Each structure stands twice: as structure tokens, then as C-alpha cells.
Amino acid sequence: MTPEVAIALLPFAKFLGAGIAIGAGAIGPGIGIGLIVMGALQAIGRNPEAENSVRLYMFIGIAFAEGVAIYALMITFLLLFVL
Amino acid sequence: MSKLYPLLRIIVIVVIIALVSRLILPVGTPTLSVRGEQIPGWFLNLGFTSIPITNSLLATWFTMLVLVILAFLTTRNVSLVPGKLQNIMELAVEAIYNLVLDGVGPKWVGRIFPLVATMFMLILLSNFISVAVPVISAVGFKEVHEGKEILIPIFRSPSADLNFTVALALISVILTQVYGVMANGFFSYFNRFFQVGAIIQAIQGKKHPAMAGLDIFVGLIEFVSEVAKIISFSFRLFGNIFAGEVLLLIVASFVSLGLPLIFLGFETFIAFIQAFVFAVLTMSFMSLAIAGHEEEAEGH
């Protein structure tokens, strides 16, 4: 591969990398958030009086799981706009 | 089918409106910028240096102004029988107060509640600015940049600027350490990260050296996770709000009527949830920091 071809392929690689980063990075947090909400709903179903505190911890857990997806999103933004 | 029919009709009408609006009201592709744009020619002169004023800084000042005016209007005539505004604010403040009271207990609520409530309100308002991004990003200054004429919006949501979120994350994490030291004492708090106590116990022969080494390792991991909090706090808020802005702009550039409404509702929800999550995480990390010593005392 000559240097000219490599330079011409750079934007292509950038877009491909950005797409793969967010696409693959969203799999794990998606499963994680699903599991968290499943657990929370089961807990509420078994003990409806605990709904308020379960909801609070559910949102905290979702925030942690979602943080991983946000890291992937940051990589995507880095690839698209900064690098 | 008879139940579904009105819903189907609404969906068909929305799709038709969306398609027609695509033809009649075409929208250009939005320009996106990860960092806050500097407003041309605006500087804050401090004598020895001058700070460029970005549009997110302007929006932060606007948010602060709104909060101050709101606080002034609410507390101007406080009465036992609250008026409309006072009633709403009392409801909000009381809800946050009860949350913090449940989280950190009555001894620390006086110190932690003002911080958490202020963070919540500031972040909530600045997130709401980001929901209005399809309107806001159309108002601004024109500037010629590298031969192209670009529009610099006069406002940009503070939460969509990394400077704002990193500042908030630093405040949150550093104050967590300060409260931890205030509650547990300097050595007993930092012993959690750099376990000098384990080394001393190993030398005295009260603890197996391997266990002491494990303790030290766990402490170091704890320290790393403390530093990583800054990154996760700031990037969570920034990523969510900036991604929301991008989503709104791109949806609005596909279809200008109808469809963006759904996403506006969704982003309003996200704005609230992110402010809530930031405040609640700050609170729960602080409650962990101030409670550590008592837990250990109970354990032994």
C-alpha cells in the first residue's frame, strides 16, 4: 500500500472505527441495564412497599452501567471530531 | 382492531406530516462542535490575562442568573400559607432534603444537603438548555472561519461543555475527601487507601504478611477508583447531554415536524435523570466516605 492510498483511506477507517466503537460498546451496557431493571422489577413485584428505595438504587445502578456506554461514545466522538 | 384504529390514524397522520415537512421545510445538516465555541471579540479582562468568553460560559451565567432570581422571588415574602411559587419550590427542596436525610443521616444532612441541592438545580437547568438546542443553535453570530461562514450559537448548554462537568466532578470528589477526613480524622480516613495500619499490624505479628499485602493492594485499587470517579462523573454528564444534543439536531435535520417531539420528550426525561443521578451519586459517595469508620468499628 502506497502512502497516498493510506492517507486516502484514513477517513474511511475513522468512520469505521467510530461505528464499531459505539456499536460494540453498547452491547454490554444494554445487557447490564436490562438485568438491573429485571432485578428491580422482580424486587418491586415481591415487595411493592420497597418501591421507592428500589427505584433509587435502580437508577444508581443504571447510571453505572450506562457510564460504560458513555466511554464508548466518547471514543466515537474523539474519532469523529477530534482526531 | 377497533381499539387500534385511532392510534393507527394518528401514526399515519404523523408520518404524512413528517414526509411533507421533509419536502417543504428542508433543514441543512447541523454543524457540531465538541468544545464550546468562543464568541468572537468577547474577552474577560483580568489585567494580567484575558479569558475568552465561550458560549457555554454565557449559558452558565444565564443559568446562575435564573437560579438567583428564582431564589429571590421565592424567598421575598415567605409566608406560612405558601403561594404558588413558594409551594413548588418547597416541594422540590423538601423532596431533595428527605432523600439526603435518608442517605447520610441527621448529623451530616446540614452540610451535604445544600451542596447536593445546588448541584441538582444547576445541572437540571443547564440540561434543560440542552433540550432547547434546536432553537438555541440557530441564534448566534456569523463568523468567517477558514473561508467558510459558520454560525456560532450565542448559547450552548453548560453540561455539553467538558469544562463545566469536570469542574463539578472535581468539586464533588474533593469535597467527598474533605468530609471523609472531617468525619474520620486524617490518618484513619486515608488509611483506607494507603493501608499503613496493615503494615504495622504485620510487623507486630497480629496479621499474616500475605494478608497485609492483599490489604495494601485493595487499598490502592480503592484509590484508583476514587480518581476514576472524576472521569466517570464528568464524562457521564457530558456524554449524555452532548449525545442528546447531537440526536436532537440530527433527527430535526431528517424530519422537521412531528418526529422531533418524541425525542424532545425523551431528552427532557434524560435531562432530569442525569441531574438526579449526579446529585444522588455525590450524596452516596459522601455517605460512604463519612460512614466508613463506624462500619469498621462495628465489624471488629
Tab-separated table of C-alpha atoms in Angstrom:
chain	number	residue	atom	x	y	z
A	1	MET	CA	0.000	0.000	0.000
A	2	THR	CA	1.471	3.328	-1.011
A	3	PRO	CA	1.322	6.279	1.424
A	4	GLU	CA	-1.170	8.106	-0.820
A	5	VAL	CA	-3.618	5.230	-0.621
A	6	ALA	CA	-3.193	5.023	3.144
A	7	ILE	CA	-3.967	8.747	3.513
A	8	ALA	CA	-6.985	8.425	1.249
A	9	LEU	CA	-8.259	5.538	3.380
A	10	LEU	CA	-7.889	7.471	6.657
A	11	PRO	CA	-11.412	8.982	6.801
A	12	PHE	CA	-12.857	5.601	5.915
A	13	ALA	CA	-11.007	3.999	8.806
A	14	LYS	CA	-12.105	6.822	11.103
A	15	PHE	CA	-15.792	6.337	10.349
A	16	LEU	CA	-15.486	2.557	10.541
A	17	GLY	CA	-13.725	2.788	13.880
A	18	ALA	CA	-16.292	5.221	15.247
A	19	GLY	CA	-19.169	2.969	14.207
A	20	ILE	CA	-17.577	-0.155	15.674
A	21	ALA	CA	-16.686	1.675	18.902
A	22	ILE	CA	-20.225	2.715	19.772
A	23	GLY	CA	-21.836	-0.375	18.264
A	24	ALA	CA	-19.737	-2.876	20.193
A	25	GLY	CA	-19.581	-0.663	23.261
A	26	ALA	CA	-23.359	-0.516	23.601
A	27	ILE	CA	-23.823	-4.309	23.787
A	28	GLY	CA	-22.565	-4.823	27.323
A	29	PRO	CA	-24.337	-1.855	28.954
A	30	GLY	CA	-27.544	-2.828	27.133
A	31	ILE	CA	-27.472	-6.287	28.679
A	32	GLY	CA	-26.441	-4.824	32.029
A	33	ILE	CA	-29.263	-2.281	32.153
A	34	GLY	CA	-31.723	-4.998	31.164
A	35	LEU	CA	-30.526	-7.181	34.050
A	36	ILE	CA	-30.687	-4.277	36.515
A	37	VAL	CA	-34.249	-3.367	35.555
A	38	MET	CA	-35.236	-7.045	35.647
A	39	GLY	CA	-33.921	-7.365	39.176
A	40	ALA	CA	-35.582	-4.137	40.264
A	41	LEU	CA	-38.956	-5.127	38.800
A	42	GLN	CA	-38.771	-8.545	40.460
A	43	ALA	CA	-37.941	-6.889	43.768
A	44	ILE	CA	-40.848	-4.465	43.407
A	45	GLY	CA	-43.153	-7.326	42.431
A	46	ARG	CA	-42.220	-9.267	45.555
A	47	ASN	CA	-42.218	-6.313	47.895
A	48	PRO	CA	-44.216	-3.385	46.483
A	49	GLU	CA	-43.665	-1.285	49.623
A	50	ALA	CA	-39.946	-1.054	48.863
A	51	GLU	CA	-40.600	0.587	45.507
A	52	ASN	CA	-39.129	3.974	46.428
A	53	SER	CA	-35.770	2.738	47.667
A	54	VAL	CA	-35.532	0.096	44.931
A	55	ARG	CA	-36.140	2.789	42.313
A	56	LEU	CA	-33.322	4.913	43.773
A	57	TYR	CA	-30.800	2.064	43.680
A	58	MET	CA	-32.016	1.043	40.227
A	59	PHE	CA	-31.212	4.472	38.851
A	60	ILE	CA	-27.781	4.470	40.508
A	61	GLY	CA	-27.055	1.064	39.001
A	62	ILE	CA	-28.287	2.148	35.592
A	63	ALA	CA	-26.038	5.206	35.790
A	64	PHE	CA	-23.004	2.980	36.454
A	65	ALA	CA	-23.846	0.569	33.636
A	66	GLU	CA	-24.572	3.418	31.277
A	67	GLY	CA	-21.241	5.018	32.101
A	68	VAL	CA	-19.512	2.233	30.172
A	69	ALA	CA	-21.570	3.048	27.086
A	70	ILE	CA	-20.674	6.704	27.558
A	71	TYR	CA	-16.964	5.816	27.467
A	72	ALA	CA	-17.557	4.097	24.122
A	73	LEU	CA	-19.463	7.165	22.955
A	74	MET	CA	-16.532	9.392	23.958
A	75	ILE	CA	-14.211	7.265	21.825
A	76	THR	CA	-16.648	7.711	18.944
A	77	PHE	CA	-16.675	11.484	19.385
A	78	LEU	CA	-12.890	11.520	19.652
A	79	LEU	CA	-12.576	9.613	16.383
A	80	LEU	CA	-15.162	11.716	14.569
A	81	PHE	CA	-14.419	15.243	15.737
A	82	VAL	CA	-11.046	15.487	17.441
A	83	LEU	CA	-8.562	13.105	15.841
B	1	MET	CA	-58.687	-3.600	15.660
B	2	SER	CA	-61.343	-1.067	16.630
B	3	LYS	CA	-59.143	-0.092	19.593
B	4	LEU	CA	-56.056	0.190	17.423
B	5	TYR	CA	-57.753	2.243	14.744
B	6	PRO	CA	-57.383	5.757	16.299
B	7	LEU	CA	-53.723	5.046	17.123
B	8	LEU	CA	-53.109	3.894	13.566
B	9	ARG	CA	-54.751	7.055	12.230
B	10	ILE	CA	-52.525	9.241	14.417
B	11	ILE	CA	-49.418	7.364	13.265
B	12	VAL	CA	-50.395	7.742	9.602
B	13	ILE	CA	-51.059	11.468	10.047
B	14	VAL	CA	-47.703	11.969	11.830
B	15	VAL	CA	-45.839	10.088	9.097
B	16	ILE	CA	-47.558	12.124	6.382
B	17	ILE	CA	-46.758	15.392	8.189
B	18	ALA	CA	-43.159	14.250	8.582
B	19	LEU	CA	-42.780	13.365	4.909
B	20	VAL	CA	-44.422	16.604	3.763
B	21	SER	CA	-42.253	18.651	6.102
B	22	ARG	CA	-39.193	16.906	4.661
B	23	LEU	CA	-40.202	18.225	1.230
B	24	ILE	CA	-41.494	21.689	2.171
B	25	LEU	CA	-39.157	22.631	5.011
B	26	PRO	CA	-35.734	21.188	4.242
B	27	VAL	CA	-33.197	21.614	7.028
B	28	GLY	CA	-29.459	21.739	6.439
B	29	THR	CA	-27.087	19.345	8.147
B	30	PRO	CA	-26.185	20.683	11.582
B	31	THR	CA	-22.673	21.754	12.475
B	32	LEU	CA	-21.410	20.019	15.586
B	33	SER	CA	-18.629	21.096	17.866
B	34	VAL	CA	-17.363	19.090	20.819
B	35	ARG	CA	-15.955	22.103	22.642
B	36	GLY	CA	-17.635	25.380	23.475
B	37	GLU	CA	-17.127	27.930	20.734
B	38	GLN	CA	-15.537	31.246	21.610
B	39	ILE	CA	-17.705	34.238	20.858
B	40	PRO	CA	-15.611	36.447	18.537
B	41	GLY	CA	-14.203	39.541	20.199
B	42	TRP	CA	-15.545	38.833	23.695
B	43	PHE	CA	-12.922	38.706	26.414
B	44	LEU	CA	-12.984	38.920	30.172
B	45	ASN	CA	-10.105	41.239	31.046
B	46	LEU	CA	-8.403	40.495	34.329
B	47	GLY	CA	-5.461	42.885	33.919
B	48	PHE	CA	-2.666	40.319	33.741
B	49	THR	CA	-4.564	37.935	31.496
B	50	SER	CA	-7.723	37.847	29.452
B	51	ILE	CA	-10.103	34.913	29.349
B	52	PRO	CA	-12.022	34.206	26.150
B	53	ILE	CA	-15.767	34.022	26.755
B	54	THR	CA	-17.311	30.902	25.272
B	55	ASN	CA	-20.984	30.421	24.602
B	56	SER	CA	-21.216	27.748	27.301
B	57	LEU	CA	-19.804	30.220	29.829
B	58	LEU	CA	-22.530	32.694	28.848
B	59	ALA	CA	-25.150	29.979	29.295
B	60	THR	CA	-23.704	29.126	32.726
B	61	TRP	CA	-24.074	32.765	33.779
B	62	PHE	CA	-27.611	32.742	32.437
B	63	THR	CA	-28.411	29.612	34.452
B	64	MET	CA	-26.950	31.173	37.582
B	65	LEU	CA	-28.972	34.340	36.991
B	66	VAL	CA	-32.176	32.334	36.624
B	67	LEU	CA	-31.457	30.434	39.855
B	68	VAL	CA	-30.680	33.631	41.786
B	69	ILE	CA	-33.815	35.369	40.519
B	70	LEU	CA	-35.888	32.287	41.320
B	71	ALA	CA	-34.467	32.132	44.836
B	72	PHE	CA	-35.083	35.868	45.306
B	73	LEU	CA	-38.686	35.676	44.104
B	74	THR	CA	-39.371	32.633	46.261
B	75	THR	CA	-37.963	33.997	49.492
B	76	ARG	CA	-39.121	37.627	49.073
B	77	ASN	CA	-42.332	37.159	51.052
B	78	VAL	CA	-42.161	33.816	52.731
B	79	SER	CA	-45.485	33.114	54.374
B	80	LEU	CA	-46.892	30.307	56.451
B	81	VAL	CA	-49.520	29.694	53.792
B	82	PRO	CA	-47.323	29.357	50.720
B	83	GLY	CA	-48.126	30.945	47.405
B	84	LYS	CA	-47.812	29.123	44.095
B	85	LEU	CA	-44.083	29.610	43.530
B	86	GLN	CA	-43.172	29.042	47.160
B	87	ASN	CA	-45.249	25.881	47.161
B	88	ILE	CA	-43.443	24.419	44.145
B	89	MET	CA	-40.004	25.293	45.496
B	90	GLU	CA	-40.850	23.941	48.938
B	91	LEU	CA	-41.958	20.690	47.335
B	92	ALA	CA	-38.701	20.350	45.362
B	93	VAL	CA	-36.406	21.320	48.234
B	94	GLU	CA	-38.262	19.078	50.673
B	95	ALA	CA	-38.018	16.090	48.322
B	96	ILE	CA	-34.247	16.541	47.981
B	97	TYR	CA	-33.901	17.117	51.740
B	98	ASN	CA	-35.691	13.876	52.573
B	99	LEU	CA	-33.551	11.995	50.050
B	100	VAL	CA	-30.325	13.328	51.589
B	101	LEU	CA	-31.639	12.729	55.110
B	102	ASP	CA	-32.273	9.085	54.242
B	103	GLY	CA	-28.838	8.790	52.655
B	104	VAL	CA	-26.449	10.421	55.133
B	105	GLY	CA	-28.371	10.620	58.382
B	106	PRO	CA	-29.367	13.625	60.518
B	107	LYS	CA	-25.846	14.517	61.661
B	108	TRP	CA	-24.436	15.338	58.221
B	109	VAL	CA	-27.535	16.439	56.345
B	110	GLY	CA	-26.900	20.106	57.214
B	111	ARG	CA	-23.530	20.038	55.459
B	112	ILE	CA	-24.308	17.818	52.482
B	113	PHE	CA	-27.854	18.880	51.602
B	114	PRO	CA	-27.033	22.450	50.370
B	115	LEU	CA	-24.285	21.128	48.093
B	116	VAL	CA	-26.383	18.321	46.631
B	117	ALA	CA	-29.452	20.525	46.137
B	118	THR	CA	-27.409	23.273	44.458
B	119	MET	CA	-25.745	20.768	42.142
B	120	PHE	CA	-29.106	19.233	41.268
B	121	MET	CA	-30.742	22.550	40.400
B	122	LEU	CA	-27.767	23.916	38.463
B	123	ILE	CA	-27.365	20.729	36.433
B	124	LEU	CA	-31.113	20.402	35.874
B	125	LEU	CA	-31.403	23.929	34.464
B	126	SER	CA	-28.338	23.595	32.277
B	127	ASN	CA	-29.606	20.230	31.000
B	128	PHE	CA	-32.915	21.867	30.114
B	129	ILE	CA	-30.971	24.363	27.990
B	130	SER	CA	-29.658	21.399	26.018
B	131	VAL	CA	-33.212	20.209	25.314
B	132	ALA	CA	-33.876	23.538	23.618
B	133	VAL	CA	-30.880	23.046	21.316
B	134	PRO	CA	-32.846	23.041	18.004
B	135	VAL	CA	-33.929	26.607	18.797
B	136	ILE	CA	-30.793	27.824	20.518
B	137	SER	CA	-28.300	26.594	17.944
B	138	ALA	CA	-29.999	28.766	15.319
B	139	VAL	CA	-29.397	32.024	17.192
B	140	GLY	CA	-25.906	33.450	17.150
B	141	PHE	CA	-23.093	35.308	15.473
B	142	LYS	CA	-21.790	34.676	11.982
B	143	GLU	CA	-18.082	34.332	11.608
B	144	VAL	CA	-15.840	33.539	8.657
B	145	HIS	CA	-13.667	30.601	9.588
B	146	GLU	CA	-11.200	29.061	7.139
B	147	GLY	CA	-13.028	30.590	4.190
B	148	LYS	CA	-16.420	29.244	5.259
B	149	GLU	CA	-19.092	31.245	7.002
B	150	ILE	CA	-20.199	29.481	10.167
B	151	LEU	CA	-22.763	30.310	12.817
B	152	ILE	CA	-21.597	30.494	16.423
B	153	PRO	CA	-24.599	29.983	18.710
B	154	ILE	CA	-24.844	32.552	21.498
B	155	PHE	CA	-25.832	29.835	23.989
B	156	ARG	CA	-24.623	26.281	24.444
B	157	SER	CA	-25.753	24.050	27.257
B	158	PRO	CA	-23.084	24.147	30.019
B	159	SER	CA	-23.451	20.387	30.521
B	160	ALA	CA	-22.412	19.873	26.894
B	161	ASP	CA	-19.073	21.510	27.661
B	162	LEU	CA	-16.472	19.307	29.349
B	163	ASN	CA	-15.088	22.239	31.398
B	164	PHE	CA	-18.334	22.588	33.350
B	165	THR	CA	-18.742	18.882	34.072
B	166	VAL	CA	-15.088	18.390	35.081
B	167	ALA	CA	-15.390	21.344	37.460
B	168	LEU	CA	-18.486	19.845	39.074
B	169	ALA	CA	-16.854	16.400	39.281
B	170	LEU	CA	-13.748	17.898	40.953
B	171	ILE	CA	-15.915	19.741	43.490
B	172	SER	CA	-17.827	16.563	44.222
B	173	VAL	CA	-14.806	14.271	44.614
B	174	ILE	CA	-12.612	16.717	46.577
B	175	LEU	CA	-15.418	17.599	48.969
B	176	THR	CA	-16.023	13.867	49.465
B	177	GLN	CA	-12.408	13.553	50.699
B	178	VAL	CA	-12.816	16.633	52.902
B	179	TYR	CA	-15.948	15.275	54.541
B	180	GLY	CA	-14.318	11.867	54.937
B	181	VAL	CA	-11.387	13.463	56.775
B	182	MET	CA	-13.746	15.588	58.879
B	183	ALA	CA	-15.758	12.546	59.912
B	184	ASN	CA	-12.960	10.012	60.470
B	185	GLY	CA	-9.806	12.008	61.086
B	186	PHE	CA	-6.922	12.365	58.615
B	187	PHE	CA	-4.992	9.134	59.216
B	188	SER	CA	-7.974	6.933	59.764
B	189	TYR	CA	-9.575	8.140	56.525
B	190	PHE	CA	-6.520	7.856	54.281
B	191	ASN	CA	-5.656	4.509	55.869
B	192	ARG	CA	-8.447	3.245	53.641
B	193	PHE	CA	-6.322	3.950	50.543
B	194	PHE	CA	-2.734	3.624	51.787
B	195	GLN	CA	-3.014	0.920	54.381
B	196	VAL	CA	-0.235	1.818	56.797
B	197	GLY	CA	-2.252	0.157	59.537
B	198	ALA	CA	-1.938	-3.237	57.823
B	199	ILE	CA	1.873	-2.882	57.607
B	200	ILE	CA	2.099	-2.013	61.298
B	201	GLN	CA	-0.098	-4.971	62.205
B	202	ALA	CA	2.059	-7.281	60.072
B	203	ILE	CA	5.237	-6.059	61.816
B	204	GLN	CA	3.643	-6.593	65.208
B	205	GLY	CA	2.733	-10.109	64.148
B	206	LYS	CA	-1.040	-9.644	64.508
B	207	LYS	CA	-1.611	-10.205	60.802
B	208	HIS	CA	-0.145	-12.564	58.237
B	209	PRO	CA	2.185	-10.663	55.842
B	210	ALA	CA	0.319	-12.032	52.810
B	211	MET	CA	-2.968	-10.690	54.170
B	212	ALA	CA	-1.330	-7.322	54.798
B	213	GLY	CA	-0.072	-7.284	51.203
B	214	LEU	CA	-3.584	-8.066	49.984
B	215	ASP	CA	-4.954	-5.214	52.105
B	216	ILE	CA	-2.430	-2.795	50.631
B	217	PHE	CA	-3.326	-3.905	47.114
B	218	VAL	CA	-7.063	-3.486	47.769
B	219	GLY	CA	-6.398	-0.035	49.207
B	220	LEU	CA	-4.525	1.002	46.076
B	221	ILE	CA	-7.387	-0.222	43.897
B	222	GLU	CA	-9.750	1.824	46.084
B	223	PHE	CA	-7.543	4.866	45.482
B	224	VAL	CA	-7.588	4.351	41.711
B	225	SER	CA	-11.366	4.042	41.745
B	226	GLU	CA	-11.525	7.290	43.725
B	227	VAL	CA	-9.572	9.065	40.976
B	228	ALA	CA	-11.629	7.372	38.257
B	229	LYS	CA	-14.743	8.902	39.817
B	230	ILE	CA	-13.695	12.288	38.426
B	231	ILE	CA	-13.598	10.835	34.918
B	232	SER	CA	-16.820	8.882	35.201
B	233	PHE	CA	-18.756	11.772	36.792
B	234	SER	CA	-17.686	14.295	34.181
B	235	PHE	CA	-17.952	12.064	31.113
B	236	ARG	CA	-21.313	10.624	32.141
B	237	LEU	CA	-22.961	14.031	32.271
B	238	PHE	CA	-21.093	15.419	29.258
B	239	GLY	CA	-21.624	12.320	27.127
B	240	ASN	CA	-25.315	12.036	27.863
B	241	ILE	CA	-26.130	15.672	27.253
B	242	PHE	CA	-23.898	16.126	24.209
B	243	ALA	CA	-25.167	12.896	22.662
B	244	GLY	CA	-28.695	14.131	23.332
B	245	GLU	CA	-27.954	17.390	21.528
B	246	VAL	CA	-26.494	15.521	18.565
B	247	LEU	CA	-29.512	13.212	18.483
B	248	LEU	CA	-31.971	16.123	18.556
B	249	LEU	CA	-30.118	18.037	15.835
B	250	ILE	CA	-29.803	15.021	13.556
B	251	VAL	CA	-33.449	13.993	13.985
B	252	ALA	CA	-34.523	17.576	13.353
B	253	SER	CA	-32.406	17.666	10.203
B	254	PHE	CA	-34.076	14.473	8.913
B	255	VAL	CA	-37.647	15.468	9.619
B	256	SER	CA	-38.524	18.944	10.788
B	257	LEU	CA	-42.081	18.369	12.064
B	258	GLY	CA	-43.644	15.735	14.304
B	259	LEU	CA	-40.887	13.209	14.962
B	260	PRO	CA	-38.558	15.531	16.937
B	261	LEU	CA	-41.324	15.951	19.543
B	262	ILE	CA	-40.873	12.353	20.727
B	263	PHE	CA	-37.142	12.849	21.121
B	264	LEU	CA	-37.661	16.198	22.875
B	265	GLY	CA	-39.772	14.394	25.470
B	266	PHE	CA	-37.165	11.664	25.808
B	267	GLU	CA	-34.337	14.188	26.201
B	268	THR	CA	-36.294	16.081	28.871
B	269	PHE	CA	-36.519	12.790	30.777
B	270	ILE	CA	-32.777	12.185	30.300
B	271	ALA	CA	-32.004	15.729	31.465
B	272	PHE	CA	-33.882	15.140	34.700
B	273	ILE	CA	-32.414	11.662	35.244
B	274	GLN	CA	-28.832	12.843	34.705
B	275	ALA	CA	-29.195	15.725	37.177
B	276	PHE	CA	-30.753	13.288	39.648
B	277	VAL	CA	-28.012	10.709	39.118
B	278	PHE	CA	-25.221	13.271	39.583
B	279	ALA	CA	-26.740	14.541	42.826
B	280	VAL	CA	-27.557	11.093	44.196
B	281	LEU	CA	-24.137	9.645	43.342
B	282	THR	CA	-22.415	12.604	45.015
B	283	MET	CA	-24.575	12.029	48.068
B	284	SER	CA	-23.997	8.288	48.243
B	285	PHE	CA	-20.211	8.582	47.784
B	286	MET	CA	-20.183	11.152	50.573
B	287	SER	CA	-22.235	8.886	52.811
B	288	LEU	CA	-19.741	6.059	52.115
B	289	ALA	CA	-16.823	8.365	52.965
B	290	ILE	CA	-18.272	9.582	56.256
B	291	ALA	CA	-19.631	6.188	57.353
B	292	GLY	CA	-16.508	4.078	56.739
B	293	HIS	CA	-15.009	4.350	60.195
B	294	GLU	CA	-18.174	3.472	62.104
B	295	GLU	CA	-18.683	0.383	59.955
B	296	GLU	CA	-15.152	-0.777	60.695
B	297	ALA	CA	-15.659	-0.175	64.405
B	298	GLU	CA	-18.790	-2.287	64.334
B	299	GLY	CA	-17.046	-5.057	62.399
B	300	HIS	CA	-14.211	-5.576	64.887
